CSV table of C-alpha atoms in Angstrom, one decimal:
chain,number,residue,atom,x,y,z
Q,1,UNK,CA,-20.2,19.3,-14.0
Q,2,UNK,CA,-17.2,16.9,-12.7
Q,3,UNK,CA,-14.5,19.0,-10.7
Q,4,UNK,CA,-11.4,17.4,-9.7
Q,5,UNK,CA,-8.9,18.3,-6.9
Q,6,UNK,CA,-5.5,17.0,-5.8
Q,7,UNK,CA,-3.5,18.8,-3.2
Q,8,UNK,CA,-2.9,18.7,0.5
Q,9,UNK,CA,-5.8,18.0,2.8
Q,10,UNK,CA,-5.2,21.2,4.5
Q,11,UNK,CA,-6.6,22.8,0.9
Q,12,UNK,CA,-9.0,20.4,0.2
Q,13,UNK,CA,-12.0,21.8,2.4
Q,14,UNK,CA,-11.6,25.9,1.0
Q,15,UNK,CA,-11.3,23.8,-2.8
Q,16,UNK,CA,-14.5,21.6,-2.0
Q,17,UNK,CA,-16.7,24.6,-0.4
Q,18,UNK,CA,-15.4,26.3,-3.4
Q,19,UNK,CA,-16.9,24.2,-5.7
Q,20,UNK,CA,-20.2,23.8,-3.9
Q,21,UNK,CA,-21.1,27.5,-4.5
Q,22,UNK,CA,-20.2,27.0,-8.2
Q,23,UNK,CA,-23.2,24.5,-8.1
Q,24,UNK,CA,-21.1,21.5,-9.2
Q,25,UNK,CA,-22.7,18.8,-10.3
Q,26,UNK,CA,-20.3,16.0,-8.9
Q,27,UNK,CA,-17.4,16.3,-7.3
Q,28,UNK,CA,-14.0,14.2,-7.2
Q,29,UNK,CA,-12.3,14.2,-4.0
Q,30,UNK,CA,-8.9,12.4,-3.9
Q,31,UNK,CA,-7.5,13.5,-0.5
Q,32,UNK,CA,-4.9,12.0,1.8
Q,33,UNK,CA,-7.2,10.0,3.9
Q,34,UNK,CA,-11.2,10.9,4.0
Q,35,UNK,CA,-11.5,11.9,7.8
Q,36,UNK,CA,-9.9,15.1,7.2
Q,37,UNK,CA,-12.7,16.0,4.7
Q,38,UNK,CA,-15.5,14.3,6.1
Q,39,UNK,CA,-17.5,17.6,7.3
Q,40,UNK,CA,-17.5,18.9,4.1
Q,41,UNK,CA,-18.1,15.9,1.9
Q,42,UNK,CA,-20.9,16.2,4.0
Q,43,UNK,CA,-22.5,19.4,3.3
Q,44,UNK,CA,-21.7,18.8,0.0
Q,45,UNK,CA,-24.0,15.5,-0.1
Q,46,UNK,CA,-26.6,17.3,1.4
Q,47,UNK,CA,-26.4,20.3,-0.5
Q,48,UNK,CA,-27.6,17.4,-3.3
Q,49,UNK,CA,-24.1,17.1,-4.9
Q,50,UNK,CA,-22.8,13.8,-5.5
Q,51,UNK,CA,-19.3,13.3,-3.9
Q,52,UNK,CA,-17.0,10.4,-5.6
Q,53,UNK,CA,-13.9,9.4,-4.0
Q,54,UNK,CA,-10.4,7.7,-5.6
Q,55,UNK,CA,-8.5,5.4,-3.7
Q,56,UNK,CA,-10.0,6.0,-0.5
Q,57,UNK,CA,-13.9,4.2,1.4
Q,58,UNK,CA,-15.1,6.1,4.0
Q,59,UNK,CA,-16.2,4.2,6.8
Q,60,UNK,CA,-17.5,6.7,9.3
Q,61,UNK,CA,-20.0,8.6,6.8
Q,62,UNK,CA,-21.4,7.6,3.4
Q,63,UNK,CA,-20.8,9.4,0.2
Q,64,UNK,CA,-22.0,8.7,-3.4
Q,65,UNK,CA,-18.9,5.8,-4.2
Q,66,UNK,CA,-15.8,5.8,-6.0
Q,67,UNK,CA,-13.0,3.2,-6.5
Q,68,UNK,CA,-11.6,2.0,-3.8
Q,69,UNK,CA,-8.8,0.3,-2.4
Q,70,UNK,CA,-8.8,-2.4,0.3
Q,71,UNK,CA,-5.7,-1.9,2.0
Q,72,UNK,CA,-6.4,-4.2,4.3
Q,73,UNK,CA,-5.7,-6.2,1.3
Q,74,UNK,CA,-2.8,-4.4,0.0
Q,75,UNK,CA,-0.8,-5.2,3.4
Q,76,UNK,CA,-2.0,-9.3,3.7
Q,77,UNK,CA,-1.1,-9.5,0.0
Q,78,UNK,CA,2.0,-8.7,0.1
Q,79,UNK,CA,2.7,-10.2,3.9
Q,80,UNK,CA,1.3,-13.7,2.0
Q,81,UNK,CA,3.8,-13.4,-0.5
Q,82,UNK,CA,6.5,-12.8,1.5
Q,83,UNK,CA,5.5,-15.6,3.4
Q,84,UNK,CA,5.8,-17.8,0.3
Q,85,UNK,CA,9.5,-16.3,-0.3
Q,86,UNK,CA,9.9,-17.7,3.6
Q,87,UNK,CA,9.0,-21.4,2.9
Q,88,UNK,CA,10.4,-21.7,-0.3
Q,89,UNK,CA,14.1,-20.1,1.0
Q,90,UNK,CA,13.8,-21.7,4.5
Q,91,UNK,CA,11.5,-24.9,4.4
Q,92,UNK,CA,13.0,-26.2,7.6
Q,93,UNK,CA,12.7,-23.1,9.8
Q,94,UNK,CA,11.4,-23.5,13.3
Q,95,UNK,CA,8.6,-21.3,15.0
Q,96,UNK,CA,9.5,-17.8,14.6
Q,97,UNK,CA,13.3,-18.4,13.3
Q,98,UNK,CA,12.4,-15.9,10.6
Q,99,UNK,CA,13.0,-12.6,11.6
Q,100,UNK,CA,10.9,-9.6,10.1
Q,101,UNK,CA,11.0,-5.8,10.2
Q,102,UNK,CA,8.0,-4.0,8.9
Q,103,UNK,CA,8.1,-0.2,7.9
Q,104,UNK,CA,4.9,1.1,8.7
Q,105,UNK,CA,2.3,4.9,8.2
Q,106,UNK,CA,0.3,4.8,10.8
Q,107,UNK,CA,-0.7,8.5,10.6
Q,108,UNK,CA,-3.9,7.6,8.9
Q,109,UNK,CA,-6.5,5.3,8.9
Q,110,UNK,CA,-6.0,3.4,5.7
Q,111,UNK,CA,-2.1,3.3,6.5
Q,112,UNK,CA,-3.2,1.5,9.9
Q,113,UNK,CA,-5.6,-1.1,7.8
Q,114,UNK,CA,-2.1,-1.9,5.6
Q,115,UNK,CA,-0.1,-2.2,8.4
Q,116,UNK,CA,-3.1,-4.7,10.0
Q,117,UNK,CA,-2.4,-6.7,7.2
Q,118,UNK,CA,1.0,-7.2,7.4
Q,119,UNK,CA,0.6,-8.3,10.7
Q,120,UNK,CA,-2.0,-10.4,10.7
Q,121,UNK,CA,-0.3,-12.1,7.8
Q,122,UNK,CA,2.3,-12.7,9.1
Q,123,UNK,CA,2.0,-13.7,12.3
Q,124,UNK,CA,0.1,-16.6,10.8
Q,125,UNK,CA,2.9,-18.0,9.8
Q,126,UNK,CA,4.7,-20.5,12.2
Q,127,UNK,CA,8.7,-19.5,11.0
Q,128,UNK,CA,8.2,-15.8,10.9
Q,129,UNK,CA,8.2,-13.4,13.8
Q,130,UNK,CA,8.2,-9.7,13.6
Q,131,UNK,CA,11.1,-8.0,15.6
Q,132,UNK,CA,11.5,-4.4,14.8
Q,133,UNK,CA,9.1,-2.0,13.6
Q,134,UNK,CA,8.6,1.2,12.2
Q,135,UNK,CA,6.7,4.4,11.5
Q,136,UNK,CA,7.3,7.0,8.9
Q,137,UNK,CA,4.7,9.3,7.6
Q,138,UNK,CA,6.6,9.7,4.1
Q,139,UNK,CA,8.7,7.3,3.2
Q,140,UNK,CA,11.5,7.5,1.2
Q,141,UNK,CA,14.6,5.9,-0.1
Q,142,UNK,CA,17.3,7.8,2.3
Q,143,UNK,CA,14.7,6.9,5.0
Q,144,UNK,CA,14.5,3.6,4.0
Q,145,UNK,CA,18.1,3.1,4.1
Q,146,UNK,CA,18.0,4.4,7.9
Q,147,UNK,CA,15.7,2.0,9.2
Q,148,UNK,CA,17.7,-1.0,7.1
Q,149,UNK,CA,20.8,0.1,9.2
Q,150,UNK,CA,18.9,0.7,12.6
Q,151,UNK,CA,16.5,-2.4,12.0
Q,152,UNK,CA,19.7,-4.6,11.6
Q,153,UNK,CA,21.5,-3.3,14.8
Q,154,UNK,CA,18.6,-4.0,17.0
Q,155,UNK,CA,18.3,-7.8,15.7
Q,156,UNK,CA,20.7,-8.7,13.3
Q,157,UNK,CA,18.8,-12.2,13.2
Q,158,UNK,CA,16.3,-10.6,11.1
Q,159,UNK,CA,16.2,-11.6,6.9
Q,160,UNK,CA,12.7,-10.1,5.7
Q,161,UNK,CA,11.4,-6.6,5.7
Q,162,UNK,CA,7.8,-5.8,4.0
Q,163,UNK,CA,7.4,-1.9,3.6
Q,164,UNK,CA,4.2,0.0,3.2
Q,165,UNK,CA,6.1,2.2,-0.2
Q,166,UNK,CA,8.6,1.0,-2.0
Q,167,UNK,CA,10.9,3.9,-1.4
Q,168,UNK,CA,11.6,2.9,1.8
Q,169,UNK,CA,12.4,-0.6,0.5
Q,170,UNK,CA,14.7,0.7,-2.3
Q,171,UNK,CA,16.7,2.3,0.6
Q,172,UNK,CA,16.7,-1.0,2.7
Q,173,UNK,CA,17.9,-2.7,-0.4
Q,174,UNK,CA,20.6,-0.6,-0.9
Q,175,UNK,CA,22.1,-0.7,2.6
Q,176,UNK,CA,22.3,-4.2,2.7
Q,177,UNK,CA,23.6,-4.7,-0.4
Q,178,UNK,CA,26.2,-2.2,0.6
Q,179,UNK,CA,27.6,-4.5,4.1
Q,180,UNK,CA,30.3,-6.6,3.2
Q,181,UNK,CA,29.6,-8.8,6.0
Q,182,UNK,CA,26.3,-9.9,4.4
Q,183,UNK,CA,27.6,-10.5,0.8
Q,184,UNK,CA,28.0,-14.4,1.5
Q,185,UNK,CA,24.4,-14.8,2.7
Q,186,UNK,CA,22.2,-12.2,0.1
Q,187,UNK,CA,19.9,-14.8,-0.7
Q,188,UNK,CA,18.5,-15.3,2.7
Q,189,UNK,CA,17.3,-11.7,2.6
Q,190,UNK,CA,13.7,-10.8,1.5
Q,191,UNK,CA,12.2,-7.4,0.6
Q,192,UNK,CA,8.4,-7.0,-0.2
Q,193,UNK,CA,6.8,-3.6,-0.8
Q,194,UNK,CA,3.8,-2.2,-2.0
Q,195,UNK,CA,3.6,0.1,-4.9
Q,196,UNK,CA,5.5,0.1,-7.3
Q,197,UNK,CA,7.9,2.4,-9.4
Q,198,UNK,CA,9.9,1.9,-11.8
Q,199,UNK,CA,13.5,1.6,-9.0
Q,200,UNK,CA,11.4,-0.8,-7.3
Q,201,UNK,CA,11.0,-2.9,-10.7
Q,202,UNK,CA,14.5,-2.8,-12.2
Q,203,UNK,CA,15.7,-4.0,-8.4
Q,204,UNK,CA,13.0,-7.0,-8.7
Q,205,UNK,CA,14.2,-7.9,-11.8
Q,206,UNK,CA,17.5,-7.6,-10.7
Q,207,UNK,CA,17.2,-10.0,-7.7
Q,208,UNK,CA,16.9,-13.2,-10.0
Q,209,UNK,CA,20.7,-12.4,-10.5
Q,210,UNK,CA,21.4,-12.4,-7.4
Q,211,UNK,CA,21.8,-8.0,-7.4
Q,212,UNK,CA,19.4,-7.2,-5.3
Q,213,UNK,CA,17.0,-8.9,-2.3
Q,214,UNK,CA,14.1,-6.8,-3.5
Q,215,UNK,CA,11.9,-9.9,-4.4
Q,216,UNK,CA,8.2,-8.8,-4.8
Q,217,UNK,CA,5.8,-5.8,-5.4
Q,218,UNK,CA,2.0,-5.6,-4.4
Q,219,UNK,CA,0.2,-2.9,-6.6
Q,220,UNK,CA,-3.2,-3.1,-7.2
Q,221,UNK,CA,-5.5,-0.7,-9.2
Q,222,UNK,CA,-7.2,-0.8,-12.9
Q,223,UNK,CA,-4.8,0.1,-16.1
Q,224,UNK,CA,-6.6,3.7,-16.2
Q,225,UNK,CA,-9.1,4.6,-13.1
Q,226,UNK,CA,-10.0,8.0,-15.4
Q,227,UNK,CA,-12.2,5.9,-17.4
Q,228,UNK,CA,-13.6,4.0,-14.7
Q,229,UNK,CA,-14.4,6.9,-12.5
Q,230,UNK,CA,-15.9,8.9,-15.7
Q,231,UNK,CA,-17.9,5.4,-15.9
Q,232,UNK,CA,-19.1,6.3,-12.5
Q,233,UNK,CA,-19.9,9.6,-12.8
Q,234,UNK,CA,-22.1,9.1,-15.8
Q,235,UNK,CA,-23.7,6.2,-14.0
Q,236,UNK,CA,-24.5,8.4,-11.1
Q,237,UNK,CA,-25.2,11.3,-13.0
Q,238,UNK,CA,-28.0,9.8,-15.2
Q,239,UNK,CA,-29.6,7.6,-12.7
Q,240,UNK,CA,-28.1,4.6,-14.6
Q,241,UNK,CA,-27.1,3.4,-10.8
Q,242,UNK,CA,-28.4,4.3,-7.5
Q,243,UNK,CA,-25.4,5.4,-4.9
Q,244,UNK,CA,-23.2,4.2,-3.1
Q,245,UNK,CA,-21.8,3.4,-6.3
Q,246,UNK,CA,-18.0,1.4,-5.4
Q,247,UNK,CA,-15.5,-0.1,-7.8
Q,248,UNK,CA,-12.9,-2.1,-6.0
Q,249,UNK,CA,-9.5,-1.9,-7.0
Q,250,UNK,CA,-7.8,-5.5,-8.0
Q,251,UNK,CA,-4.5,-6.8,-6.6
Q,252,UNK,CA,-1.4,-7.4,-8.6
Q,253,UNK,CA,1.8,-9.3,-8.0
Q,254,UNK,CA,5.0,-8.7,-9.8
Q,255,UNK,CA,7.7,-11.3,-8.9
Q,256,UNK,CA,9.6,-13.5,-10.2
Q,257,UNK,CA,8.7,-15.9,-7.3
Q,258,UNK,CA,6.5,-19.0,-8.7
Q,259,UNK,CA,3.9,-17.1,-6.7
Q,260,UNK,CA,0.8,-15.6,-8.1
Q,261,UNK,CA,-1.8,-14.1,-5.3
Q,262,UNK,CA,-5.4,-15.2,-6.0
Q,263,UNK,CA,-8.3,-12.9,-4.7
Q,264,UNK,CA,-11.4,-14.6,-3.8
């Protein structure tokens, strides 16, 4: 028996203890982050029930597997391509001429492994330097649009923002573009975000014209993790394979930068 549940984590411990006195079988969790249902994965395991996760790897207890993202990953991949956009628009820049702004979700762990990334990334990189920072817990495009404004009054040096959703770097797209002041110099402005939607695409597209700095999306995933995760389930059901039983999620670049990001 495979149960699935998707709402707030708040709900997900009743849903999951729920499901354990229905005797399930195997049980999909795909919560927020996987501290807040840790306890009761838990019980579940050793009640004998196989817990599979989406999207999240739990590194402070063990479960049965899942696919998983490495957002670690997720944040240097797209800080790495960002610093590609850096070298290619500004080949001479000294040390840390490159101002950056990152937008941030630190409320989790796997939001803090992203935002690692980003950093590490980029402060690797001799012309960049990170100047302004920020935390939202849900991002979105009026938020985004906020932090564009507030991030370019505290250093108006700064040309490159990387965002941890691409909301937020819709909005930051759309305030710059909006300053008249900034009209003359567009194309020394860089926006990198992971995730993607379908704004976020249309503005990528739109930046070889020169109508929007939105320059490159991370995403990362299979084309249909249903299949894979029934894969799993089967796999773990009949014995086929022993858990921990982990799919990793690939990386993905969409730009229309002569940059293509290579996981080794």
């Amino acid at each position: 028996q495979l149960i699935s549940a998707n709402n707030d984590n708040a709900q997900y411990v009743n849903l999951i203890e729920n499901f354990m006195t229905m005797d399930a079988s195997l049980i999909l969790v795909v919560a927020q982050d996987a501290e807040s249902v840790q306890d009761v994965c838990q019980r579940a395991m050793e009640q004998g029930i196989y817990v599979i996760m989406l999207g999240l790897y739990p590194e402070n207890y063990e479960i049965s597997g899942g696919i998983a993202s490495d957002f670690y990953l997720t944040g240097w991949a797209c800080a790495d391509m960002a610093c590609y956009w850096v070298n290619q628009t500004f080949p001479n820049a000294g040390e840390g001429e490159i101002h950056a702004a990152l937008q941030l979700s630190d409320g989790f762990s796997d939001g803090v492994k992203r935002g690692q990334g980003f950093k590490d990334r980029l402060s690797e990189e001799y012309a960049t330097e990170v100047t302004y920072t920020k935390s939202m817990g849900d991002g979105n495009i009026e938020k985004g649009f906020t932090l564009g404004e507030e991030a370019m009054l505290s250093d108006p040096e700064i040309r490159l923002f990387v965002t941890y959703d691409p909301d937020p770097g819709i909005g930051i797209n759309n305030y710059i573009m909006q300053v008249p002041d900034y009209e003359p110099i567009l194309e020394q402005f860089g926006i990198f975000v992971v995730g993607s939607s379908d704004a976020a695409v249309e503005l990528c597209d739109a930046s070889k014209e020169g109508k929007s700095i939105l320059r490159g999306i991370l995403t990362y995933g299979g084309e249909d993790p249903g299949i894979t995760l029934h894969q799993i389930s089967v796999a773990l059901l009949t014995g086929e394979h022993e858990p921990p039983y982990w799919i990793f999620d690939p990386c993905y670049t969409y730009t229309h930068l002569d940059y293509e990001f290579i996981e080794e």
